[in-house]
């Protein structure tokens, strides 16, 4: 059992996130790994991103193995954009063989999305988040997606994404239920800057599906560092940053400090909403994560 | 009809020879483009012009192909190949074939990519293969904004599927998991 699955629902969960390097030099990555070692007791897992926004990085499997071997529990992110069924299953077997249990199943951004640095790459999308979740579920029963046998069952704790900022939201809600039916154990949301957005999403789920999902949700947070970052993030799909939040960063003497304050308030909001926890994406500024954890 | 997108004209100009001929299929190109635009294309390529009825019917092409250095074809990918077959000569396509589409309010939209296994009886009569940029069987993805796809200038097909399906009581069908198909 992973520490994440063991503690999920029993305590307020906090997870972090790291990006593998964009090249074979691991020096900086290992520095970050060292920082995560110090935070180990307060973190229940660290996501290792898989070529987000179709911007090339070292493989998330390798990045996750490095965490695992350094005693930090990885949440291995896996996107369907770059691999067919065989490649996904093969990587999942490798992950399991190396002791990795937490996996976040993602469809993946389109290779031609705005952020991409490889717009001519072919998008595979043989499976999608829902069928990747199903794949892991059958692998946990010792089978592969096509019905064949594995020499031993895997032990995946299956995560999925939730996008509270998708509009219209109904499709996202129904899809979330579909992921649960497929076998998702927990959800991590895209970055949320206004707790009302999260609250609306949870309420909408309840009204459309008739179930309460808050004990499965880790609310995604990104500490804001500057007004430039606010402006940039506002151009991204699904990101809502209110006028008030924007002004707080703009008028702050120390925007980094104010960003940490806002994130800390959001953590309190997540507790008040009875969510399972928060997922903090430090966007390269690991100090912000350290500071937020200190106050927990 | 078959939807076409003209290739970059400056790139095409670099492929012209001394004596050029543009052969246009009389059907789909004239549905995609105005007659004026097609005439202009011939002028830009400094080429002679010939319009044939339906290239997909393998018409006779009365051209002495040796007279021309370059033969350009305005047709779908199949029609362009017919010209090459009939003349037994290399040709240069001037348009990209993008799908099978519809025209409404003067706007052309792709509706089908001829995938070989139509499943729109399971998706409220809306094609998830062509009308979702990722051809997802279990959309919408998280990138949808105001009903628009995260890439390209299209309405998210999965939002439309969801709306039509849930309206007619198919909530459970929408929330079910569709597995990849085995296309023979
Ligand atoms: S599923 Fe879509 S692409 Fe395939 S045949 Fe039907 S309409 Fe065409
Ligand atoms: S936004 Fe909609 S159409 Fe675009 S890739 Fe996602 S699900 Fe497909």
mmCIF file of C-alpha atoms in Angstrom, chain A residues 85 107-110 112-113 125-128 130-131 134 145 163 165-168 171-172 174-175 177-178 182 208-209 237-238, chain B residues 133-148 150-151 158-159 162-163 166 171 174-180:
data_model
loop_
_atom_site.group_PDB
_atom_site.id
_atom_site.type_symbol
_atom_site.label_atom_id
_atom_site.label_comp_id
_atom_site.label_asym_id
_atom_site.label_seq_id
_atom_site.Cartn_x
_atom_site.Cartn_y
_atom_site.Cartn_z
ATOM 1 C CA UNK A 85 -2.054 0.713 -25.538
ATOM 2 C CA UNK A 107 -5.476 12.223 -21.668
ATOM 3 C CA UNK A 108 -2.792 14.852 -22.274
ATOM 4 C CA UNK A 109 -2.728 18.211 -24.019
ATOM 5 C CA UNK A 110 -2.901 18.151 -27.811
ATOM 6 C CA UNK A 112 -0.666 21.408 -31.314
ATOM 7 C CA UNK A 113 -1.861 23.191 -28.137
ATOM 8 C CA UNK A 125 -4.840 9.068 -28.081
ATOM 9 C CA UNK A 126 -5.339 5.327 -28.600
ATOM 10 C CA UNK A 127 -6.666 5.272 -25.037
ATOM 11 C CA UNK A 128 -7.919 8.267 -23.078
ATOM 12 C CA UNK A 130 -11.105 6.802 -18.828
ATOM 13 C CA UNK A 131 -9.757 3.760 -20.675
ATOM 14 C CA UNK A 134 -9.749 0.885 -16.795
ATOM 15 C CA UNK A 145 -6.286 -4.430 -21.431
ATOM 16 C CA UNK A 163 -10.952 20.576 -14.322
ATOM 17 C CA UNK A 165 -12.642 25.618 -14.841
ATOM 18 C CA UNK A 166 -13.880 23.730 -17.914
ATOM 19 C CA UNK A 167 -16.851 25.495 -19.518
ATOM 20 C CA UNK A 168 -19.553 24.408 -19.769
ATOM 21 C CA UNK A 171 -19.517 17.593 -19.532
ATOM 22 C CA UNK A 172 -16.652 17.625 -17.032
ATOM 23 C CA UNK A 174 -20.360 13.544 -16.229
ATOM 24 C CA UNK A 175 -16.850 12.620 -17.298
ATOM 25 C CA UNK A 177 -18.432 10.179 -12.806
ATOM 26 C CA UNK A 178 -17.310 8.091 -15.785
ATOM 27 C CA UNK A 182 -13.862 3.174 -14.560
ATOM 28 C CA UNK A 208 -26.150 16.250 -11.407
ATOM 29 C CA UNK A 209 -24.906 12.911 -10.067
ATOM 30 C CA UNK A 237 -7.793 27.532 -20.613
ATOM 31 C CA UNK A 238 -9.753 26.862 -17.443
ATOM 32 C CA UNK B 133 -9.431 17.178 -32.161
ATOM 33 C CA UNK B 134 -8.117 14.179 -30.230
ATOM 34 C CA UNK B 135 -10.728 11.766 -31.672
ATOM 35 C CA UNK B 136 -11.570 10.797 -28.107
ATOM 36 C CA UNK B 137 -14.119 8.116 -27.360
ATOM 37 C CA UNK B 138 -14.601 9.444 -23.834
ATOM 38 C CA UNK B 139 -14.622 13.230 -23.976
ATOM 39 C CA UNK B 140 -14.807 16.053 -23.331
ATOM 40 C CA UNK B 141 -11.219 16.618 -22.236
ATOM 41 C CA UNK B 142 -10.436 19.260 -19.635
ATOM 42 C CA UNK B 143 -9.281 21.752 -22.252
ATOM 43 C CA UNK B 144 -12.713 22.837 -23.429
ATOM 44 C CA UNK B 145 -13.427 26.551 -22.973
ATOM 45 C CA UNK B 146 -16.823 28.116 -23.648
ATOM 46 C CA UNK B 147 -17.678 25.037 -25.692
ATOM 47 C CA UNK B 148 -14.675 25.550 -27.995
ATOM 48 C CA UNK B 150 -8.515 23.594 -26.910
ATOM 49 C CA UNK B 151 -7.003 23.494 -30.398
ATOM 50 C CA UNK B 158 -18.035 16.175 -26.992
ATOM 51 C CA UNK B 159 -19.903 19.099 -25.471
ATOM 52 C CA UNK B 162 -23.197 15.463 -24.097
ATOM 53 C CA UNK B 163 -25.870 18.083 -24.573
ATOM 54 C CA UNK B 166 -28.349 14.065 -21.753
ATOM 55 C CA UNK B 171 -27.009 10.390 -19.099
ATOM 56 C CA UNK B 174 -22.799 9.377 -21.779
ATOM 57 C CA UNK B 175 -21.126 8.361 -18.521
ATOM 58 C CA UNK B 176 -20.298 4.869 -19.763
ATOM 59 C CA UNK B 177 -16.768 4.036 -20.908
ATOM 60 C CA UNK B 178 -16.288 3.439 -24.636
ATOM 61 C CA UNK B 179 -13.325 1.208 -25.490
ATOM 62 C CA UNK B 180 -11.149 1.564 -28.613
#
